Coordinates of C-alpha atoms in Angstrom, one line a residue:
M247 CA -31.7 -29.4 5.0
L248 CA -33.5 -26.2 5.3
E249 CA -33.3 -26.4 9.1
H250 CA -29.6 -26.7 8.9
L251 CA -29.4 -23.6 6.5
E252 CA -31.6 -21.6 8.8
L253 CA -29.5 -22.5 11.9
F254 CA -26.3 -21.9 10.2
F255 CA -27.1 -18.4 8.9
K256 CA -28.9 -17.5 12.2
S257 CA -25.9 -18.5 14.4
I258 CA -23.5 -16.3 12.1
F259 CA -25.7 -13.2 11.7
I260 CA -28.6 -12.8 14.1
D261 CA -27.1 -14.9 17.2
N262 CA -23.5 -13.7 16.5
M263 CA -21.4 -14.4 19.7
V264 CA -19.9 -11.0 19.7
F265 CA -22.5 -8.6 18.2
A266 CA -25.7 -10.2 19.7
V267 CA -24.7 -11.5 23.1
F268 CA -21.3 -9.9 23.6
L269 CA -19.3 -13.1 24.5
G270 CA -15.6 -13.4 23.8
M271 CA -15.1 -9.5 23.9
C272 CA -11.8 -9.8 25.8
S273 CA -9.9 -11.5 23.2
Y274 CA -11.9 -10.1 20.3
L275 CA -10.5 -6.6 21.5
A276 CA -7.0 -7.8 22.5
V277 CA -6.1 -9.8 19.4
S278 CA -7.7 -7.9 16.7
K279 CA -5.0 -5.6 16.1
K280 CA -3.5 -7.5 13.1
V281 CA -5.5 -9.5 10.6
S282 CA -2.9 -12.4 10.6
T283 CA -3.3 -12.8 14.3
A284 CA -7.1 -12.6 14.2
V285 CA -7.3 -15.2 11.6
G286 CA -5.1 -17.6 13.6
L287 CA -7.4 -17.2 16.7
G288 CA -10.6 -17.2 14.9
A289 CA -9.6 -20.5 13.1
A290 CA -8.8 -21.8 16.6
V291 CA -12.2 -20.7 17.9
I292 CA -13.8 -22.4 15.1
F293 CA -12.0 -25.7 15.6
V294 CA -12.8 -25.6 19.4
L295 CA -16.4 -24.9 19.0
A296 CA -16.9 -27.5 16.2
V297 CA -15.5 -30.2 18.4
T298 CA -16.8 -29.2 21.8
V299 CA -20.3 -28.4 20.9
P300 CA -21.0 -31.9 19.5
L301 CA -19.1 -33.6 22.4
N302 CA -21.0 -31.5 25.1
W303 CA -24.4 -32.4 23.2
L304 CA -23.5 -36.1 23.7
L305 CA -22.7 -35.4 27.5
D306 CA -25.9 -33.6 27.7
Q307 CA -28.0 -36.2 26.1
Y308 CA -26.6 -39.3 27.7
L309 CA -25.4 -38.2 31.0
L310 CA -26.6 -34.8 32.4
R311 CA -30.2 -34.0 31.7
D312 CA -33.1 -35.5 33.7
G313 CA -33.5 -39.0 32.9
A314 CA -30.6 -39.3 30.4
L315 CA -29.1 -42.2 32.4
V316 CA -32.0 -44.5 31.5
W317 CA -29.8 -46.4 29.0
L318 CA -27.9 -47.8 32.0
G319 CA -31.2 -49.3 33.3
P320 CA -34.8 -48.3 34.5
E321 CA -33.5 -47.7 37.9
Y322 CA -31.3 -44.9 36.9
A323 CA -34.2 -43.0 35.1
D324 CA -34.8 -40.5 38.0
Y325 CA -31.3 -39.4 38.1
N326 CA -30.5 -35.8 37.1
L327 CA -27.0 -34.6 36.8
S328 CA -27.5 -31.4 35.1
F329 CA -25.6 -29.9 38.1
L330 CA -22.4 -31.0 36.6
S331 CA -22.9 -29.2 33.3
F332 CA -20.4 -26.5 33.9
I333 CA -17.6 -28.9 35.2
L334 CA -18.0 -31.3 32.5
F335 CA -18.4 -28.7 29.7
I336 CA -15.2 -26.7 30.9
A337 CA -13.5 -30.1 31.0
T338 CA -14.0 -31.0 27.4
I339 CA -13.4 -27.4 26.3
A340 CA -10.0 -27.4 28.3
T341 CA -9.0 -30.7 26.5
M342 CA -9.7 -29.4 23.1
V343 CA -7.8 -26.0 23.8
Q344 CA -4.7 -27.9 25.0
L345 CA -4.9 -30.0 21.8
V346 CA -4.9 -26.7 19.7
E347 CA -2.2 -25.2 21.7
I348 CA 0.1 -28.1 21.1
V349 CA -0.8 -28.2 17.3
V350 CA -0.3 -24.4 16.9
E351 CA 3.1 -24.4 18.9
K352 CA 4.4 -27.4 16.8
F353 CA 3.4 -26.1 13.3
S354 CA 3.2 -22.2 13.7
P355 CA 5.4 -20.9 16.5
A356 CA 5.1 -17.3 15.1
L357 CA 1.3 -17.5 15.5
Y358 CA 1.7 -19.3 18.8
N359 CA 3.9 -16.4 20.2
S360 CA 1.7 -13.6 18.8
L361 CA -1.2 -15.0 20.4
G362 CA 0.5 -15.2 23.6
I363 CA -1.9 -15.9 26.7
F364 CA -5.0 -15.7 24.7
L365 CA -4.6 -19.0 23.1
P366 CA -4.7 -21.0 26.4
L367 CA -7.4 -18.6 27.6
I368 CA -9.7 -20.0 25.0
A369 CA -10.4 -22.7 27.6
V370 CA -12.1 -19.9 29.8
N371 CA -13.5 -17.8 26.8
C372 CA -17.1 -17.2 27.5
A373 CA -18.0 -17.5 23.9
I374 CA -16.8 -21.2 23.8
L375 CA -18.6 -22.1 27.1
G376 CA -21.6 -20.1 25.8
G377 CA -21.7 -22.1 22.6
S378 CA -22.3 -25.3 24.8
L379 CA -24.7 -23.7 27.1
F380 CA -26.9 -22.1 24.3
M381 CA -26.9 -25.5 22.7
Q382 CA -28.2 -27.0 25.9
A383 CA -30.6 -24.2 26.6
R384 CA -32.2 -24.4 23.1
E385 CA -32.4 -28.2 23.1
I386 CA -30.9 -28.8 19.9
P387 CA -32.5 -32.0 18.8
S388 CA -29.6 -34.0 16.9
L389 CA -25.8 -34.4 16.8
G390 CA -25.8 -33.1 13.2
L391 CA -27.5 -29.6 14.2
A392 CA -25.2 -29.4 17.1
F393 CA -22.1 -29.7 15.1
N394 CA -23.8 -27.2 12.7
Y395 CA -24.5 -24.9 15.6
G396 CA -20.8 -25.1 16.8
V397 CA -19.3 -24.4 13.3
S398 CA -21.6 -21.5 12.4
S399 CA -21.1 -20.0 15.9
G400 CA -17.2 -20.1 15.4
I401 CA -17.5 -18.7 12.0
G402 CA -19.7 -15.9 13.3
W403 CA -17.0 -15.0 16.0
F404 CA -14.2 -15.4 13.2
L405 CA -16.0 -12.9 11.0
A406 CA -16.5 -10.4 13.8
I407 CA -12.6 -10.3 14.8
L408 CA -11.5 -10.4 11.3
A409 CA -13.6 -7.5 10.3
I410 CA -12.7 -5.5 13.2
A411 CA -9.0 -6.2 12.7
A412 CA -9.1 -5.3 9.1
I413 CA -10.8 -2.0 10.2
R414 CA -8.3 -1.3 13.0
E415 CA -5.4 -1.8 10.5
K416 CA -7.0 1.0 8.3
I417 CA -7.8 3.4 10.8
R418 CA -4.3 3.6 12.0
Y419 CA -3.8 6.0 9.0
S420 CA -7.0 8.0 9.7
N421 CA -7.3 11.1 11.5
V422 CA -9.2 9.7 14.7
P423 CA -9.9 12.4 17.4
A424 CA -7.6 11.9 20.3
P425 CA -10.2 11.2 22.8
L426 CA -11.5 8.3 20.5
R427 CA -8.2 6.6 19.9
G428 CA -7.5 3.0 20.9
L429 CA -10.5 1.3 22.4
G430 CA -12.9 4.3 22.1
I431 CA -13.1 4.1 18.2
T432 CA -13.0 0.3 18.4
F433 CA -16.3 0.2 20.6
I434 CA -18.0 2.6 18.4
I435 CA -17.2 0.4 15.2
T436 CA -18.2 -2.6 17.3
G437 CA -21.6 -1.2 18.0
L438 CA -22.2 -0.2 14.2
M439 CA -21.1 -3.6 13.0
G440 CA -23.4 -5.0 15.5
I441 CA -26.4 -3.1 14.1
G442 CA -25.4 -4.0 10.7
F443 CA -25.3 -7.8 11.6
Q444 CA -28.8 -7.6 13.3
S445 CA -30.1 -6.1 10.1
F446 CA -29.7 -9.5 8.5
G447 CA -32.2 -10.8 11.0
G448 CA -35.1 -9.8 8.5
M449 CA -33.8 -12.3 6.0
L450 CA -34.7 -15.1 8.2
T451 CA -37.2 -13.7 10.7
G452 CA -39.0 -11.3 8.7
D453 CA -42.8 -11.2 8.9
N454 CA -43.9 -14.7 8.0
E455 CA -47.5 -14.2 9.1
A456 CA -50.2 -13.6 6.6
P457 CA -51.2 -10.0 6.4
E458 CA -54.4 -9.2 8.3
P459 CA -57.5 -8.5 6.2
T460 CA -58.0 -4.8 5.9
E461 CA -61.4 -3.4 5.5
N462 CA -62.5 -1.9 2.3
T463 CA -62.8 1.8 2.9
T464 CA -63.7 2.9 -0.8
V465 CA -66.4 5.2 -1.4
E466 CA -68.7 2.4 -2.7
S467 CA -68.2 0.5 0.4
I468 CA -69.0 3.4 2.6
E469 CA -72.3 3.9 0.5
E470 CA -73.3 0.0 0.8
K471 CA -72.9 0.3 4.7
E472 CA -74.9 3.3 4.8
I473 CA -77.8 1.6 2.8
E474 CA -77.4 -1.5 5.0
K475 CA -78.0 0.6 8.0
E476 CA -80.9 2.6 6.6
I477 CA -82.6 -0.8 5.7
E478 CA -82.0 -2.3 9.3
N479 CA -83.4 1.1 10.8
E480 CA -86.5 0.9 8.4
E481 CA -87.1 -2.9 9.4
K482 CA -86.8 -2.0 13.1
A483 CA -89.3 0.9 12.6
V484 CA -91.9 -1.5 11.0
S485 CA -91.4 -4.1 13.5
Y486 CA -92.1 -1.6 16.3
N487 CA -95.2 0.0 14.6
D488 CA -96.6 -3.6 14.0
L489 CA -96.0 -4.3 17.9
V490 CA -97.8 -1.0 18.7
N491 CA -100.8 -1.6 16.7
K492 CA -101.2 -4.9 18.2

Protein backbone atom coordinates (compact mmCIF):
# COMPACT_ATOMS: atom_id res chain seq x y z
CA MET A 1 0.00 0.00 0.00
CA LEU A 2 2.82 2.38 0.91
CA GLU A 3 4.56 1.60 -2.37
CA HIS A 4 1.40 2.49 -4.31
CA LEU A 5 0.98 5.80 -2.46
CA GLU A 6 4.61 6.75 -2.94
CA LEU A 7 4.46 6.00 -6.67
CA PHE A 8 1.15 7.89 -6.97
CA PHE A 9 2.35 11.13 -5.39
CA LYS A 10 5.81 10.92 -6.94
CA SER A 11 4.33 10.60 -10.44
CA ILE A 12 2.05 13.59 -9.89
CA PHE A 13 4.45 16.04 -8.29
CA ILE A 14 8.08 14.99 -8.67
CA ASP A 15 8.03 13.19 -12.04
CA ASN A 16 5.27 15.34 -13.55
CA MET A 17 5.12 14.80 -17.31
CA VAL A 18 5.03 18.53 -18.06
CA PHE A 19 7.07 20.17 -15.31
CA ALA A 20 9.74 17.50 -14.77
CA VAL A 21 10.41 15.99 -18.21
CA PHE A 22 8.57 18.53 -20.45
CA LEU A 23 6.51 15.95 -22.33
CA GLY A 24 3.24 16.84 -24.03
CA MET A 25 4.11 20.53 -24.26
CA CYS A 26 2.47 21.04 -27.68
CA SER A 27 -1.06 20.22 -26.57
CA TYR A 28 -0.32 21.70 -23.12
CA LEU A 29 0.29 25.11 -24.71
CA ALA A 30 -2.27 24.91 -27.51
CA VAL A 31 -5.33 23.60 -25.63
CA SER A 32 -4.88 25.54 -22.38
CA LYS A 33 -6.66 28.75 -23.36
CA LYS A 34 -9.95 27.65 -21.76
CA VAL A 35 -10.51 25.63 -18.60
CA SER A 36 -13.36 23.62 -20.13
CA THR A 37 -11.22 22.49 -23.05
CA ALA A 38 -8.29 21.72 -20.75
CA VAL A 39 -10.51 19.56 -18.53
CA GLY A 40 -11.77 17.55 -21.52
CA LEU A 41 -8.31 16.91 -22.92
CA GLY A 42 -6.90 16.17 -19.46
CA ALA A 43 -9.62 13.59 -18.80
CA ALA A 44 -8.89 11.96 -22.16
CA VAL A 45 -5.17 11.79 -21.34
CA ILE A 46 -5.89 10.20 -17.95
CA PHE A 47 -8.07 7.55 -19.58
CA VAL A 48 -5.56 6.77 -22.33
CA LEU A 49 -2.63 6.52 -19.88
CA ALA A 50 -4.68 4.43 -17.42
CA VAL A 51 -5.44 1.89 -20.17
CA THR A 52 -2.30 1.90 -22.29
CA VAL A 53 0.33 1.70 -19.54
CA PRO A 54 -1.02 -1.56 -18.03
CA LEU A 55 -1.58 -3.03 -21.51
CA ASN A 56 1.95 -2.14 -22.55
CA TRP A 57 3.22 -3.58 -19.25
CA LEU A 58 1.63 -6.91 -20.19
CA LEU A 59 3.18 -6.71 -23.65
CA ASP A 60 6.57 -5.96 -22.14
CA GLN A 61 6.37 -8.76 -19.57
CA TYR A 62 5.06 -11.54 -21.80
CA LEU A 63 6.28 -10.60 -25.27
CA LEU A 64 8.98 -7.95 -25.58
CA ARG A 65 11.67 -8.24 -22.94
CA ASP A 66 14.54 -10.70 -23.07
CA GLY A 67 13.26 -14.19 -22.18
CA ALA A 68 9.61 -13.07 -22.04
CA LEU A 69 8.53 -15.80 -24.46
CA VAL A 70 9.57 -18.59 -22.11
CA TRP A 71 5.89 -19.23 -21.41
CA LEU A 72 5.65 -20.62 -24.98
CA GLY A 73 8.33 -23.17 -24.26
CA PRO A 74 11.99 -23.41 -23.26
CA GLU A 75 13.10 -23.16 -26.89
CA TYR A 76 11.81 -19.55 -26.97
CA ALA A 77 13.69 -18.42 -23.86
CA ASP A 78 16.51 -16.81 -25.85
CA TYR A 79 14.26 -14.62 -27.98
CA ASN A 80 14.38 -10.86 -27.39
CA LEU A 81 11.70 -8.76 -29.12
CA SER A 82 12.45 -5.48 -27.34
CA PHE A 83 13.17 -3.83 -30.69
CA LEU A 84 9.40 -3.94 -31.32
CA SER A 85 8.59 -1.85 -28.24
CA PHE A 86 7.94 1.43 -30.06
CA ILE A 87 5.77 -0.19 -32.72
CA LEU A 88 3.58 -2.16 -30.32
CA PHE A 89 3.33 0.64 -27.75
CA ILE A 90 2.21 3.14 -30.39
CA ALA A 91 -0.25 0.62 -31.85
CA THR A 92 -1.83 0.16 -28.41
CA ILE A 93 -1.97 3.91 -27.83
CA ALA A 94 -3.48 4.60 -31.27
CA THR A 95 -6.21 2.02 -30.64
CA MET A 96 -7.19 3.58 -27.31
CA VAL A 97 -7.09 7.11 -28.73
CA GLN A 98 -9.38 6.06 -31.55
CA LEU A 99 -11.80 4.69 -28.96
CA VAL A 100 -11.66 7.95 -26.98
CA GLU A 101 -12.24 9.97 -30.16
CA ILE A 102 -15.34 7.95 -31.04
CA VAL A 103 -16.78 8.30 -27.52
CA VAL A 104 -16.11 12.06 -27.29
CA GLU A 105 -17.58 12.69 -30.73
CA LYS A 106 -20.67 10.69 -29.82
CA PHE A 107 -21.44 12.15 -26.39
CA SER A 108 -19.82 15.62 -26.51
CA PRO A 109 -19.66 17.10 -30.01
CA ALA A 110 -18.86 20.56 -28.63
CA LEU A 111 -15.80 19.26 -26.80
CA TYR A 112 -14.81 17.25 -29.86
CA ASN A 113 -14.91 20.38 -32.01
CA SER A 114 -13.03 22.49 -29.45
CA LEU A 115 -10.23 19.94 -29.11
CA GLY A 116 -9.89 19.80 -32.87
CA ILE A 117 -6.80 18.11 -34.23
CA PHE A 118 -5.26 17.68 -30.78
CA LEU A 119 -7.60 14.84 -29.82
CA PRO A 120 -6.37 12.41 -32.51
CA LEU A 121 -2.85 13.75 -31.93
CA ILE A 122 -2.94 12.15 -28.47
CA ALA A 123 -1.80 9.02 -30.32
CA VAL A 124 1.55 10.67 -31.01
CA ASN A 125 1.63 12.74 -27.82
CA CYS A 126 5.06 12.20 -26.30
CA ALA A 127 3.53 12.24 -22.79
CA ILE A 128 1.43 9.17 -23.62
CA LEU A 129 4.31 7.25 -25.15
CA GLY A 130 6.62 8.51 -22.41
CA GLY A 131 4.40 6.94 -19.76
CA SER A 132 4.82 3.48 -21.31
CA LEU A 133 8.55 3.95 -21.94
CA PHE A 134 9.21 5.18 -18.39
CA MET A 135 7.21 2.22 -17.10
CA GLN A 136 9.46 -0.10 -19.10
CA ALA A 137 12.68 1.68 -18.10
CA ARG A 138 11.82 1.71 -14.40
CA GLU A 139 10.92 -1.99 -14.48
CA ILE A 140 7.67 -1.58 -12.57
CA PRO A 141 7.16 -5.00 -10.98
CA SER A 142 3.38 -5.53 -11.05
CA LEU A 143 0.30 -4.80 -13.13
CA GLY A 144 -1.29 -2.90 -10.25
CA LEU A 145 1.68 -0.56 -9.97
CA ALA A 146 1.64 -0.09 -13.76
CA PHE A 147 -2.02 0.95 -13.59
CA ASN A 148 -1.21 3.22 -10.65
CA TYR A 149 1.63 4.80 -12.61
CA GLY A 150 -0.58 5.36 -15.65
CA VAL A 151 -3.38 7.00 -13.66
CA SER A 152 -1.06 9.16 -11.56
CA SER A 153 0.93 10.31 -14.60
CA GLY A 154 -2.33 11.27 -16.29
CA ILE A 155 -3.51 13.14 -13.20
CA GLY A 156 -0.20 15.01 -13.08
CA TRP A 157 -0.61 16.09 -16.71
CA PHE A 158 -4.25 16.98 -16.06
CA LEU A 159 -3.34 19.18 -13.09
CA ALA A 160 -0.66 20.91 -15.13
CA ILE A 161 -2.92 21.84 -18.05
CA LEU A 162 -5.82 22.73 -15.74
CA ALA A 163 -3.64 25.07 -13.68
CA ILE A 164 -2.14 26.85 -16.68
CA ALA A 165 -5.59 27.17 -18.31
CA ALA A 166 -7.03 28.81 -15.18
CA ILE A 167 -4.08 31.20 -15.00
CA ARG A 168 -4.27 32.07 -18.70
CA GLU A 169 -7.96 32.91 -18.33
CA LYS A 170 -7.14 35.30 -15.49
CA ILE A 171 -4.13 37.02 -17.07
CA ARG A 172 -6.29 38.13 -19.99
CA TYR A 173 -7.45 40.90 -17.68
CA SER A 174 -3.95 41.67 -16.41
CA ASN A 175 -1.58 44.31 -17.67
CA VAL A 176 1.07 42.01 -19.14
CA PRO A 177 3.95 43.79 -20.95
CA ALA A 178 3.52 43.63 -24.71
CA PRO A 179 6.69 41.56 -25.44
CA LEU A 180 5.56 38.87 -22.97
CA ARG A 181 1.95 38.47 -24.06
CA GLY A 182 0.88 35.08 -25.35
CA LEU A 183 3.41 32.26 -25.15
CA GLY A 184 6.05 34.43 -23.47
CA ILE A 185 4.22 34.83 -20.19
CA THR A 186 2.93 31.25 -20.50
CA PHE A 187 6.47 29.87 -20.59
CA ILE A 188 7.48 31.98 -17.60
CA ILE A 189 4.46 30.80 -15.59
CA THR A 190 5.18 27.19 -16.61
CA GLY A 191 8.74 27.49 -15.32
CA LEU A 192 7.56 28.91 -12.00
CA MET A 193 4.94 26.18 -11.68
CA GLY A 194 7.61 23.57 -12.43
CA ILE A 195 9.71 24.93 -9.57
CA GLY A 196 6.67 24.79 -7.33
CA PHE A 197 5.88 21.18 -8.23
CA GLN A 198 9.51 20.13 -7.76
CA SER A 199 9.48 21.62 -4.26
CA PHE A 200 7.10 18.83 -3.26
CA GLY A 201 9.99 16.41 -3.80
CA GLY A 202 11.20 16.92 -0.25
CA MET A 203 7.99 15.37 1.04
CA LEU A 204 8.91 12.01 -0.50
CA THR A 205 12.64 12.16 -1.16
CA GLY A 206 13.76 14.14 1.84
CA ASP A 207 16.86 13.26 3.78
CA ASN A 208 16.01 9.80 5.09
CA GLU A 209 19.58 9.01 6.05
CA ALA A 210 20.56 9.07 9.68
CA PRO A 211 22.48 12.20 10.63
CA GLU A 212 26.20 11.75 10.81
CA PRO A 213 27.60 11.81 14.32
CA THR A 214 29.10 15.20 15.04
CA GLU A 215 32.11 15.67 17.21
CA ASN A 216 31.56 17.26 20.56
CA THR A 217 33.39 20.59 20.42
CA THR A 218 32.53 21.94 23.83
CA VAL A 219 35.18 23.40 26.13
CA GLU A 220 35.13 20.31 28.34
CA SER A 221 35.79 17.97 25.40
CA ILE A 222 38.69 20.15 24.23
CA GLU A 223 40.23 20.06 27.71
CA GLU A 224 39.79 16.28 27.88
CA LYS A 225 41.56 15.87 24.52
CA GLU A 226 44.45 18.08 25.68
CA ILE A 227 44.81 16.05 28.89
CA GLU A 228 44.84 12.80 26.90
CA LYS A 229 47.55 14.17 24.61
CA GLU A 230 49.68 15.24 27.60
CA ILE A 231 49.35 11.77 29.15
CA GLU A 232 50.35 10.13 25.86
CA ASN A 233 53.37 12.43 25.53
CA GLU A 234 54.46 11.68 29.12
CA GLU A 235 54.15 7.93 28.50
CA LYS A 236 56.22 8.22 25.32
CA ALA A 237 58.87 10.25 27.19
CA VAL A 238 59.07 7.70 30.01
CA SER A 239 59.36 4.78 27.60
CA TYR A 240 62.10 6.62 25.68
CA ASN A 241 64.09 7.32 28.89
CA ASP A 242 63.79 3.68 29.96
CA LEU A 243 65.09 2.59 26.56
CA VAL A 244 68.07 5.00 26.77
CA ASN A 245 68.99 3.88 30.30
CA LYS A 246 69.03 0.28 29.18
